Amino acid sequence: MAALIADERSTIRRLFPLISESPALLQHASISLPTAPPPSELHALVNSKKWDDAIERCKTHPGEVSSQLRDERGYTVLHSLLAYNRTTDGDELIPLISAILRAAEEVDFQAEFPLGRVKYDDIYHMKQFYHDIEVIKSDIASIETATEQILTTPKENKAAIATFTTEAFKILNRAENCKKKLELLQEENLHIKKELSESKEKTNNTDDLCVREELVNKLQSKFSDEMKRYQESQKEVTGADLTAATSTDGRRTEGSLRLLLDQHNRAKWSPLHLICLQGGFTRGKVPLLRILLQEHPDSSQQLLKLLDRQNRNLLHHLTEISVPTDDTFQAVHYVIGKEYSLLLQKDDRGKTPLDYVFDRHYMHANSARSRLSNGNTVEERYENTYLLLQVLVGYLERGEGSAGTYAINEEQVNNDDIIPQNLFHAVCRLPMGVCPELMFKFLFKGIASIEKEVDENGNTALHLLLANPSYTGEGNASQQQSYRPRNRAYNQSQREFRHVLASNRDAIYAQNNSGHLPLRIAMDARRRDVMTDLIMINHEAVLLDERLDDSPILMAHVLGVVASSSDVLEPDSEPKIVDDVVQPLDTMFELIRARPAVVSFGRSEALDSEDGKRLDLEGKKSWRKKLNPFRFFSRDSKH
């Protein structure tokens, strides 16, 4: 047994030059790395929720708020405070936040600017690396002591050897990890030197390059010196050493602003992101946002527009909350009032904050995620997300100027001031592409009373959508399509039109206070993309509206539809009509009988529109072959 213990002791001692040169031995270790200790005493106080002690620590040790000191997630002390205390009222944290920001003004952040490709937290990683080395050295001393105890207590040999071996492999893991860290840092500096060498040949700004190269050389030299110190295991790197590793002749950024802009963590979350994250602070978001933004008013827009790794802004995070609370609504009003453009920002999946609310409200209403454990019922979730949907649409409809006005009186803003009188009408008035396309399909499913409402001018939602100028842009107005159903079905504006029409089929026959049918609105707005559907469904409308008698737009359109519909006819012998084209053909022939001038119009090279401009008929060469829509039929044979 004594020989076994001696062999074990000899083996462990061979394994422990400070960094193991045999990584293969780690394959036998199944112990995961332990959680890293807090990088500073201030971090420990914040994690323990000792706010008063933390405030005093900020005054006596301001350097501990530096972005050099990060936890295992890459969080500074300000990040940690906002990330790990979400159940605390935001007002309670304001004194400590103020103390951290004041302390940051006393920190020299010059050392944290990147040189070439060196990252902001590389210097911190180097310091943390040497901290790990000291811990390993202490562990080795403990293992030596344990080995001596094993030799003096033979009766507990088996248990002691097992414990000893487990601890040894744990330290081996940590030691190997330290070695890899240092290798990565050295490799990074080699990249810097290579890039500088290549850049010299491509630029005339040699003075700037020389300065940068000098800084990199200093940093590289420092790494070499520290490697020697590490190998000798004689000295821990100090704060002075770290500062000396960088230039003293660089620009200086205000420390508090630097902390607020800090996104050097895996998710690229700034302190403001952490306040708004899903499941974030349940109370006091607005006071926290206000104190951070008031610290640097001139940089508030820059802070509000920060995007995380998935290109999400603050509103994306606020609207991702499962059940919006009153505190969430207050934060939404505050953020939109400060920066309206966040409403239109898209993440890396192309989704806006409005998409987030719509997806959560309609598309995932029955998912397991909606079964909340905090006492909120599904009905409450539905009501609150629907209210948040109304608020966002209300802001989009009112525009940026209105949002800025509310921002001035932020304390007086409430949801009723923002939400539209009829959400369906508001959605139809918004610019094309602002709302998710599926909103037109699912928005008012089963709420017929809202769908059939009219505004003060007697317009239904269909009237409003057809009159929306964003759907009649130059692209839509000038597109002379073949009007084939298979082509029209892929047009976004037409799909949205059909969803709105499906919600209230009677709207196509409704006249507004001016006596205009939806077809008349579409004609005035030059909505060629939907005129075919309007005519096919309600061709009598053409006969009812005298305004349409001499409309060249309608005539050109009808001829195009008849010509393209005739493509389904077989040119030989007796014509054969596909079933799903019978109604369109019947409709077109009724229109042609009512407007005989359509045929003669089709022979024109071009027509003058009302404003005097020339209206070119696209594809007129192919149309000439189809100018006579009766080449397969005679009027007598139809009836």
XYZ file of C-alpha atoms in Angstrom:
639
model
C 0.000 0.000 0.000
C 2.870 2.335 0.838
C 4.382 1.639 -2.581
C 1.050 2.456 -4.223
C 0.872 5.759 -2.373
C 4.434 6.599 -3.311
C 3.724 5.847 -6.968
C 0.607 8.027 -6.865
C 2.541 10.872 -5.280
C 5.271 10.583 -7.888
C 2.729 10.528 -10.718
C 0.907 13.643 -9.516
C 4.141 15.540 -9.066
C 5.138 14.670 -12.612
C 1.791 15.973 -13.836
C 2.309 19.344 -12.223
C 4.751 21.588 -13.825
C 2.504 24.682 -13.680
C 0.922 24.004 -17.065
C 0.706 20.401 -18.073
C 2.576 19.517 -21.240
C 0.393 16.410 -21.704
C -3.166 17.487 -22.630
C -4.044 13.871 -23.415
C -4.145 13.188 -19.690
C -7.172 15.469 -19.468
C -9.259 12.948 -21.401
C -9.672 11.035 -18.161
C -10.999 14.056 -16.282
C -14.775 14.480 -16.237
C -14.809 17.383 -13.828
C -16.211 20.628 -15.303
C -14.498 23.909 -14.618
C -15.661 25.577 -11.409
C -17.398 28.959 -11.498
C -14.885 31.760 -11.581
C -14.701 33.905 -8.446
C -15.990 37.501 -8.630
C -13.392 39.611 -10.425
C -13.480 42.255 -7.695
C -14.803 42.961 -4.233
C -17.337 45.346 -5.755
C -18.737 42.526 -7.901
C -19.064 40.382 -4.786
C -20.952 43.127 -2.930
C -23.316 43.635 -5.865
C -23.953 39.897 -6.124
C -24.717 39.848 -2.381
C -27.142 42.794 -2.766
C -25.218 44.877 -0.220
C -26.055 48.194 -1.830
C -24.708 50.540 0.866
C -21.387 48.720 1.092
C -21.139 48.707 -2.696
C -21.685 52.481 -2.819
C -18.860 53.016 -0.336
C -16.647 50.640 -2.300
C -17.215 52.719 -5.448
C -15.937 55.770 -3.594
C -12.837 54.107 -2.161
C -11.977 51.800 -5.086
C -13.294 53.451 -8.283
C -11.052 51.270 -10.437
C -13.273 48.261 -9.734
C -16.016 49.620 -12.016
C -13.607 49.401 -14.942
C -14.507 47.353 -17.981
C -11.273 45.447 -17.412
C -13.019 43.594 -14.612
C -15.665 41.221 -15.962
C -17.352 38.080 -14.733
C -17.538 34.808 -16.660
C -20.294 36.223 -18.911
C -18.245 39.271 -19.799
C -20.340 41.598 -17.616
C -18.907 44.683 -15.961
C -20.170 45.554 -12.491
C -22.873 47.771 -14.052
C -23.998 44.908 -16.294
C -24.030 42.532 -13.324
C -26.134 44.914 -11.262
C -28.784 45.135 -13.987
C -28.633 41.477 -15.041
C -28.896 39.708 -11.691
C -31.331 41.907 -9.729
C -34.430 41.892 -11.886
C -36.817 41.283 -8.994
C -35.604 44.466 -7.306
C -37.479 47.714 -7.815
C -35.534 49.887 -10.233
C -35.763 52.927 -7.951
C -33.861 51.014 -5.278
C -30.838 50.594 -7.559
C -30.553 54.212 -8.672
C -28.171 55.359 -5.862
C -25.735 52.527 -6.614
C -25.942 53.143 -10.367
C -25.128 56.800 -9.778
C -22.153 55.804 -7.621
C -20.860 53.435 -10.326
C -21.142 56.111 -13.014
C -19.362 58.671 -10.794
C -16.586 56.196 -10.084
C -16.223 55.472 -13.794
C -15.324 59.117 -14.389
C -12.192 58.587 -12.290
C -10.996 55.590 -14.302
C -8.496 56.042 -17.114
C -10.035 54.078 -19.962
C -7.216 54.752 -22.391
C -5.812 51.281 -21.781
C -9.017 49.713 -22.994
C -9.020 50.999 -26.564
C -8.318 48.257 -29.095
C -5.106 48.152 -31.045
C -5.707 46.595 -34.424
C -7.741 43.456 -33.753
C -7.102 43.390 -29.997
C -10.467 43.231 -28.270
C -11.511 45.525 -25.455
C -11.424 42.770 -22.875
C -8.113 41.148 -23.888
C -6.269 43.018 -21.148
C -8.800 41.823 -18.603
C -8.424 38.262 -19.882
C -4.681 38.507 -19.371
C -5.159 39.700 -15.813
C -7.741 37.003 -15.117
C -5.337 34.487 -16.617
C -2.641 35.342 -14.110
C -5.190 35.291 -11.325
C -5.979 31.710 -12.356
C -2.291 30.876 -12.246
C -2.035 32.052 -8.646
C -5.072 29.956 -7.729
C -3.472 26.917 -9.350
C -0.253 27.517 -7.437
C -2.263 27.593 -4.226
C -4.067 24.392 -5.212
C -0.774 22.644 -5.875
C 0.394 23.535 -2.400
C -2.820 22.047 -1.027
C -2.266 18.851 -3.021
C 1.254 18.573 -1.641
C -0.124 18.864 1.868
C -2.788 16.261 1.126
C -0.144 13.892 -0.212
C 1.823 14.138 3.007
C -1.333 13.398 4.973
C -1.994 10.288 2.893
C 1.424 8.927 3.803
C 0.801 9.451 7.491
C -2.726 7.971 7.558
C -2.585 4.571 5.794
C -6.021 3.448 6.983
C -7.719 6.091 4.823
C -5.577 5.521 1.785
C -8.326 4.572 -0.691
C -10.597 7.512 0.042
C -7.710 9.955 0.242
C -6.202 8.806 -3.041
C -9.590 9.086 -4.782
C -10.096 12.637 -3.505
C -6.527 13.527 -4.325
C -6.823 12.278 -7.923
C -10.126 14.085 -8.531
C -8.711 17.380 -7.319
C -5.592 16.869 -9.384
C -7.537 16.415 -12.615
C -9.670 19.449 -11.792
C -6.547 21.580 -11.492
C -5.150 20.099 -14.687
C -8.276 21.264 -16.508
C -7.887 24.790 -15.253
C -4.174 24.881 -15.929
C -4.598 23.696 -19.501
C -7.283 26.307 -20.035
C -4.909 29.047 -18.870
C -2.293 27.881 -21.301
C -4.758 28.042 -24.198
C -5.809 31.546 -23.203
C -2.273 32.829 -23.396
C -1.699 31.127 -26.742
C -4.801 32.813 -28.169
C -3.649 36.226 -26.985
C -0.251 35.735 -28.555
C -1.833 34.552 -31.810
C -4.004 37.664 -31.841
C -0.942 39.873 -31.690
C 0.651 38.005 -34.591
C -2.456 38.843 -36.648
C -2.056 42.500 -35.727
C 1.533 42.629 -36.898
C 0.631 40.854 -40.137
C -2.215 43.245 -40.874
C -0.034 46.261 -40.180
C 2.625 44.927 -42.512
C 0.063 44.471 -45.298
C -1.543 47.845 -44.647
C 1.755 49.675 -45.058
C 1.792 48.699 -48.717
C -1.758 49.939 -49.321
C -1.838 53.357 -47.660
C 0.108 56.568 -47.533
C -0.864 57.271 -43.942
C 2.473 56.005 -42.690
C 2.551 58.245 -39.629
C -0.597 56.690 -38.202
C 0.638 53.212 -39.053
C 3.947 53.835 -37.341
C 2.193 54.952 -34.191
C -0.040 51.896 -34.234
C 2.871 49.581 -34.921
C 4.784 51.070 -32.019
C 1.840 50.428 -29.717
C 1.528 46.860 -30.944
C 5.226 46.260 -30.442
C 4.911 47.474 -26.879
C 1.991 45.158 -26.286
C 3.767 42.217 -27.897
C 6.854 42.892 -25.817
C 4.723 43.004 -22.708
C 3.195 39.632 -23.499
C 6.656 38.157 -23.958
C 7.787 39.562 -20.631
C 4.722 38.224 -18.886
C 5.231 34.792 -20.416
C 8.689 34.669 -18.884
C 7.316 35.757 -15.533
C 4.640 33.140 -15.810
C 7.119 30.408 -16.573
C 9.195 31.454 -13.616
C 6.032 31.624 -11.443
C 7.448 34.594 -9.605
C 5.221 37.596 -10.145
C 1.540 38.475 -10.595
C 0.722 41.084 -13.175
C -0.404 44.357 -11.564
C -2.670 47.169 -12.627
C 0.382 49.328 -13.339
C 1.746 46.651 -15.646
C -1.523 46.554 -17.542
C -1.604 50.309 -17.994
C 1.995 50.291 -19.198
C 1.044 47.783 -21.884
C -0.806 50.487 -23.777
C -0.016 53.935 -25.019
C -0.479 56.978 -22.828
C -0.921 59.154 -25.904
C -4.404 58.084 -26.989
C -7.815 59.661 -26.978
C -9.835 59.518 -23.796
C -13.510 58.613 -23.491
C -15.670 59.571 -20.524
C -15.772 56.558 -18.262
C -19.515 56.560 -17.601
C -20.365 56.767 -21.303
C -17.899 53.981 -21.968
C -19.734 51.736 -19.509
C -23.123 52.583 -21.021
C -21.877 51.742 -24.516
C -20.163 48.539 -23.409
C -21.404 45.510 -25.373
C -18.359 43.275 -25.001
C -20.189 40.154 -23.906
C -21.416 37.133 -25.798
C -24.924 38.494 -26.477
C -23.690 42.075 -27.087
C -26.093 43.421 -24.454
C -25.601 46.950 -23.229
C -26.838 48.016 -19.767
C -29.986 49.406 -21.412
C -30.669 46.052 -23.086
C -30.461 44.300 -19.720
C -33.148 46.594 -18.309
C -35.576 45.710 -21.109
C -34.850 42.015 -21.609
C -37.752 39.569 -21.591
C -38.320 38.700 -17.967
C -36.232 41.718 -16.985
C -37.125 44.260 -14.337
C -40.738 43.867 -13.329
C -40.852 47.290 -11.660
C -39.047 50.516 -12.330
C -37.797 50.167 -15.897
C -38.447 53.810 -16.755
C -36.510 55.284 -13.782
C -33.535 53.094 -14.684
C -33.681 54.048 -18.361
C -34.052 57.701 -17.465
C -31.030 57.883 -15.173
C -28.791 56.136 -17.703
C -29.910 58.338 -20.601
C -29.752 61.559 -18.598
C -26.117 60.859 -17.785
C -25.164 61.791 -21.370
C -28.104 63.572 -23.069
C -26.107 64.269 -26.225
C -25.469 60.540 -26.657
C -28.975 59.328 -25.797
C -29.852 58.474 -29.405
C -26.644 56.500 -29.780
C -27.454 54.557 -26.614
C -31.059 53.908 -27.640
C -30.060 52.638 -31.087
C -27.607 50.015 -29.826
C -28.329 46.565 -31.292
C -27.471 43.217 -29.746
C -25.975 40.239 -31.558
C -29.344 39.480 -33.215
C -29.833 43.118 -34.281
C -32.553 43.649 -31.680
C -33.126 47.052 -30.120
C -34.755 47.971 -26.810
C -38.285 47.786 -28.245
C -37.686 44.271 -29.552
C -36.889 43.173 -26.011
C -39.783 45.067 -24.435
C -42.300 43.593 -26.877
C -40.969 40.072 -26.377
C -42.270 39.955 -22.798
C -44.895 37.230 -22.471
C -47.447 39.255 -20.508
C -46.938 43.022 -20.802
C -47.477 44.788 -17.484
C -48.178 48.430 -16.726
C -44.445 48.875 -16.210
C -43.814 47.487 -19.690
C -46.303 49.890 -21.268
C -44.651 52.830 -19.503
C -41.257 51.738 -20.826
C -42.666 51.388 -24.362
C -44.095 54.920 -24.244
C -40.807 56.263 -22.893
C -38.561 54.555 -25.451
C -40.749 55.380 -28.479
C -41.007 58.979 -27.322
C -37.222 59.197 -27.158
C -36.472 57.368 -30.433
C -39.383 56.723 -32.797
C -37.224 54.985 -35.420
C -36.896 51.916 -33.174
C -40.453 50.993 -34.201
C -39.261 50.364 -37.759
C -35.956 48.656 -36.927
C -35.736 45.032 -38.133
C -33.737 42.287 -36.441
C -31.615 39.729 -38.280
C -34.805 37.790 -39.147
C -36.424 40.859 -40.684
C -38.897 41.338 -37.807
C -39.923 44.650 -36.264
C -41.231 45.080 -32.685
C -44.757 44.969 -34.135
C -43.959 41.549 -35.619
C -42.889 40.352 -32.170
C -46.208 41.346 -30.598
C -48.267 39.941 -33.446
C -46.380 36.630 -33.434
C -46.797 36.242 -29.704
C -50.453 37.267 -29.744
C -51.728 35.233 -32.681
C -49.207 32.778 -34.026
C -48.179 31.165 -30.713
C -51.273 31.684 -28.580
C -51.682 27.973 -27.872
C -48.028 27.123 -27.374
C -46.682 25.752 -24.126
C -44.816 28.999 -23.680
C -48.105 30.795 -23.128
C -48.925 28.661 -20.080
C -47.346 30.941 -17.557
C -46.442 29.952 -14.030
C -46.690 33.423 -12.477
C -50.461 33.428 -12.155
C -51.319 35.197 -15.415
C -54.125 33.494 -17.284
C -54.195 32.991 -21.029
C -57.052 35.511 -21.239
C -54.983 38.161 -19.465
C -52.068 37.429 -21.752
C -54.315 37.793 -24.792
C -55.792 41.076 -23.596
C -52.445 42.636 -22.723
C -50.691 41.653 -25.943
C -53.696 42.888 -27.927
C -53.470 46.202 -26.079
C -49.740 46.415 -26.810
C -50.504 45.715 -30.474
C -52.933 48.639 -30.478
C -50.366 50.930 -28.867
C -47.683 50.177 -31.463
C -50.106 50.586 -34.386
C -51.309 53.841 -32.826
C -47.782 55.222 -32.717
C -47.110 54.107 -36.288
C -50.278 55.822 -37.485
C -49.637 59.070 -35.594
C -46.033 59.343 -36.748
C -42.785 60.568 -35.278
C -43.924 64.112 -34.517
C -46.753 62.934 -32.311
C -44.468 60.492 -30.483
C -42.042 63.324 -29.733
C -44.871 65.417 -28.301
C -45.824 62.609 -25.954
C -42.184 62.236 -24.914
C -42.186 65.793 -23.570
C -45.131 64.943 -21.318
C -44.087 61.362 -20.648
C -45.642 61.241 -17.196
C -49.097 61.964 -18.634
C -49.086 59.429 -21.460
C -51.472 56.511 -21.157
C -52.593 53.815 -23.538
C -55.944 55.450 -24.301
C -54.129 58.490 -25.700
C -52.406 56.331 -28.308
C -54.623 53.434 -29.349
C -56.659 54.029 -32.550
C -60.440 54.128 -32.533
C -60.571 51.218 -34.969
C -57.443 49.082 -35.169
C -58.442 47.529 -38.494
C -58.821 50.957 -40.116
C -55.481 52.079 -38.693
C -53.697 49.034 -40.109
C -55.178 49.730 -43.554
C -53.937 53.332 -43.405
C -50.343 52.383 -42.542
C -47.704 52.339 -45.303
C -47.308 49.102 -47.196
C -44.875 46.713 -45.524
C -45.040 48.288 -42.056
C -47.441 45.667 -40.726
C -46.871 41.913 -40.956
C -48.749 40.604 -43.968
C -50.512 37.983 -41.866
C -52.103 40.745 -39.787
C -54.556 41.248 -42.634
C -55.492 37.579 -42.401
C -55.714 37.029 -38.639
C -56.233 40.449 -37.117
C -60.012 40.488 -36.739
C -60.881 36.899 -37.255
C -64.303 36.443 -35.670
C -64.814 40.099 -34.684
C -67.299 41.030 -37.420
C -68.647 44.094 -35.624
C -65.249 45.797 -35.904
C -64.694 44.674 -39.470
C -67.916 46.304 -40.657
C -67.411 49.637 -38.920
C -67.047 52.768 -41.033
C -65.116 55.936 -40.260
C -66.491 59.476 -40.110
C -66.436 59.652 -43.914
C -68.338 56.416 -44.352
C -65.246 54.512 -45.507
C -64.910 50.839 -44.740
C -61.509 49.242 -44.228
C -61.581 48.267 -47.911
C -62.044 51.902 -48.979
C -59.111 52.942 -46.779
C -56.785 50.227 -48.054
C -57.553 51.008 -51.703
C -56.980 54.733 -51.106
C -53.662 54.148 -49.300
C -51.073 55.962 -51.460
C -48.224 53.658 -50.405
C -49.873 50.843 -52.391
C -49.937 52.947 -55.550
C -46.255 53.739 -55.884
C -44.457 54.121 -59.165
C -43.810 50.394 -59.277
C -47.470 49.459 -58.975
C -48.726 52.281 -61.192
C -46.454 51.462 -64.075
C -46.627 47.701 -63.984
C -48.673 46.510 -66.948
C -48.859 42.865 -66.018
C -50.375 40.098 -68.074
C -53.118 39.932 -65.426
C -52.931 36.212 -65.167
C -54.295 34.914 -61.878
C -51.170 32.901 -61.132
C -49.095 36.090 -61.357
C -51.425 38.270 -59.341
C -51.586 35.775 -56.482
C -47.958 36.504 -55.607
C -48.401 40.242 -55.354
C -48.272 41.366 -51.731
C -50.658 44.270 -52.118
C -53.212 42.026 -53.782
C -52.926 39.394 -51.067
C -53.522 42.025 -48.415
C -56.481 43.343 -50.392
C -57.992 39.864 -50.548
C -57.534 39.338 -46.798
C -59.348 42.604 -46.073
C -62.080 41.746 -48.546
C -62.529 38.302 -46.996
C -63.085 39.868 -43.571
C -66.091 41.829 -44.856
C -67.382 40.674 -48.226
C -70.197 43.211 -48.229
C -67.719 46.106 -48.250
C -67.280 45.792 -52.010
C -70.877 46.976 -52.458
C -70.662 49.772 -49.848
C -70.650 53.453 -50.789
C -68.950 56.056 -48.615
C -70.377 59.489 -47.814
C -69.241 60.724 -51.235
C -71.148 57.914 -52.929
C -67.985 56.125 -54.039
C -67.718 52.378 -54.247
C -64.370 50.621 -53.600
C -64.004 50.231 -57.392
C -64.196 54.009 -57.816
C -61.528 54.457 -55.114
C -59.300 51.915 -56.855
C -59.756 53.682 -60.201
C -58.834 57.082 -58.749
C -55.814 55.563 -56.996
C -54.733 53.680 -60.156
C -54.798 50.351 -58.345
C -54.444 48.117 -61.388
C -53.293 45.262 -59.183
C -56.742 44.806 -57.606
C -59.129 46.164 -60.241
C -59.558 42.756 -61.842
C -60.854 41.231 -58.622
C -63.145 44.183 -57.963
C -64.645 43.975 -61.450
C -65.041 40.210 -61.405
C -66.857 40.237 -58.071
C -69.043 43.278 -58.713
C -69.106 44.049 -62.430
C -72.435 45.838 -62.002
C -70.476 48.606 -60.285
C -69.136 49.667 -63.669
C -72.664 50.230 -64.939
C -73.684 52.148 -61.791
C -70.881 54.716 -61.793
C -71.132 57.230 -64.645
C -67.612 58.454 -63.823
C -66.239 55.263 -65.347
C -67.871 55.667 -68.781
C -64.879 57.128 -70.578
C -62.056 55.837 -68.396
C -59.126 54.679 -70.568
C -57.582 52.958 -67.550
C -60.582 50.669 -67.121
C -60.795 49.954 -70.842
C -57.126 49.036 -71.127
C -57.420 46.874 -68.067
C -60.499 45.009 -69.269
C -58.910 44.313 -72.645
C -55.821 42.951 -70.906
C -57.844 40.606 -68.742
C -59.897 39.353 -71.667
C -56.764 38.798 -73.725
C -54.958 36.892 -70.971
C -58.069 34.917 -70.074
C -58.306 33.763 -73.667
C -54.983 31.977 -73.162
C -56.910 29.159 -71.539
C -58.878 28.593 -74.732
C -57.749 26.026 -77.223
C -57.410 27.730 -80.647
C -58.447 24.704 -82.689
C -62.024 23.723 -83.520
C -64.592 24.328 -80.809
C -63.445 26.418 -77.845
C -63.038 24.671 -74.517
C -63.235 26.759 -71.366
C -61.635 25.778 -68.061
C -64.195 25.794 -65.257
C -62.477 28.339 -62.990
C -62.357 30.887 -65.854
C -66.058 30.754 -66.729
C -67.054 33.543 -64.327
C -64.177 35.892 -65.320
C -65.022 35.429 -69.002
C -68.706 36.032 -68.373
C -67.840 39.161 -66.420
C -65.533 40.477 -69.107
C -68.075 39.887 -71.871
C -70.739 41.717 -69.868
C -68.386 44.662 -69.523
C -67.496 44.652 -73.202
C -71.162 44.624 -74.182
C -71.706 47.588 -71.882
C -68.608 49.391 -73.181
C -68.155 48.613 -76.898
C -65.430 51.279 -77.132
C -63.075 48.872 -75.410
C -62.360 47.070 -78.671
C -61.531 50.209 -80.629
C -59.463 51.475 -77.711
C -57.377 48.368 -77.872
C -56.187 49.307 -81.357
C -54.623 52.562 -80.110
C -50.877 52.865 -79.916
C -51.133 55.058 -76.795
C -53.637 57.204 -74.955
C -53.541 60.542 -73.202
C -54.355 60.268 -69.511
C -56.264 62.979 -67.645
C -53.130 64.835 -66.629
C -51.920 64.979 -70.233
C -49.235 62.368 -69.899
C -48.916 59.509 -72.341
C -49.977 56.083 -71.116
C -47.940 53.389 -72.858
C -49.508 49.998 -73.215
C -46.924 47.446 -72.183
C -46.789 44.378 -74.292
C -48.891 45.945 -77.036
C -47.308 43.723 -79.665
C -48.632 40.626 -77.993
C -51.924 42.351 -77.336
C -52.443 43.142 -81.032
C -52.770 39.459 -81.726
C -55.607 39.404 -79.210
C -57.290 42.700 -80.005
C -60.544 41.064 -80.944
C -61.769 39.325 -77.786
C -64.582 37.716 -79.809
C -62.341 35.691 -82.080
C -63.608 32.520 -80.416
C -67.130 33.713 -79.657
C -69.855 35.674 -81.280
C -72.264 37.778 -79.267
C -75.148 35.707 -80.514
C -73.573 32.471 -79.397
C -73.181 33.732 -75.865
C -76.858 34.310 -75.279
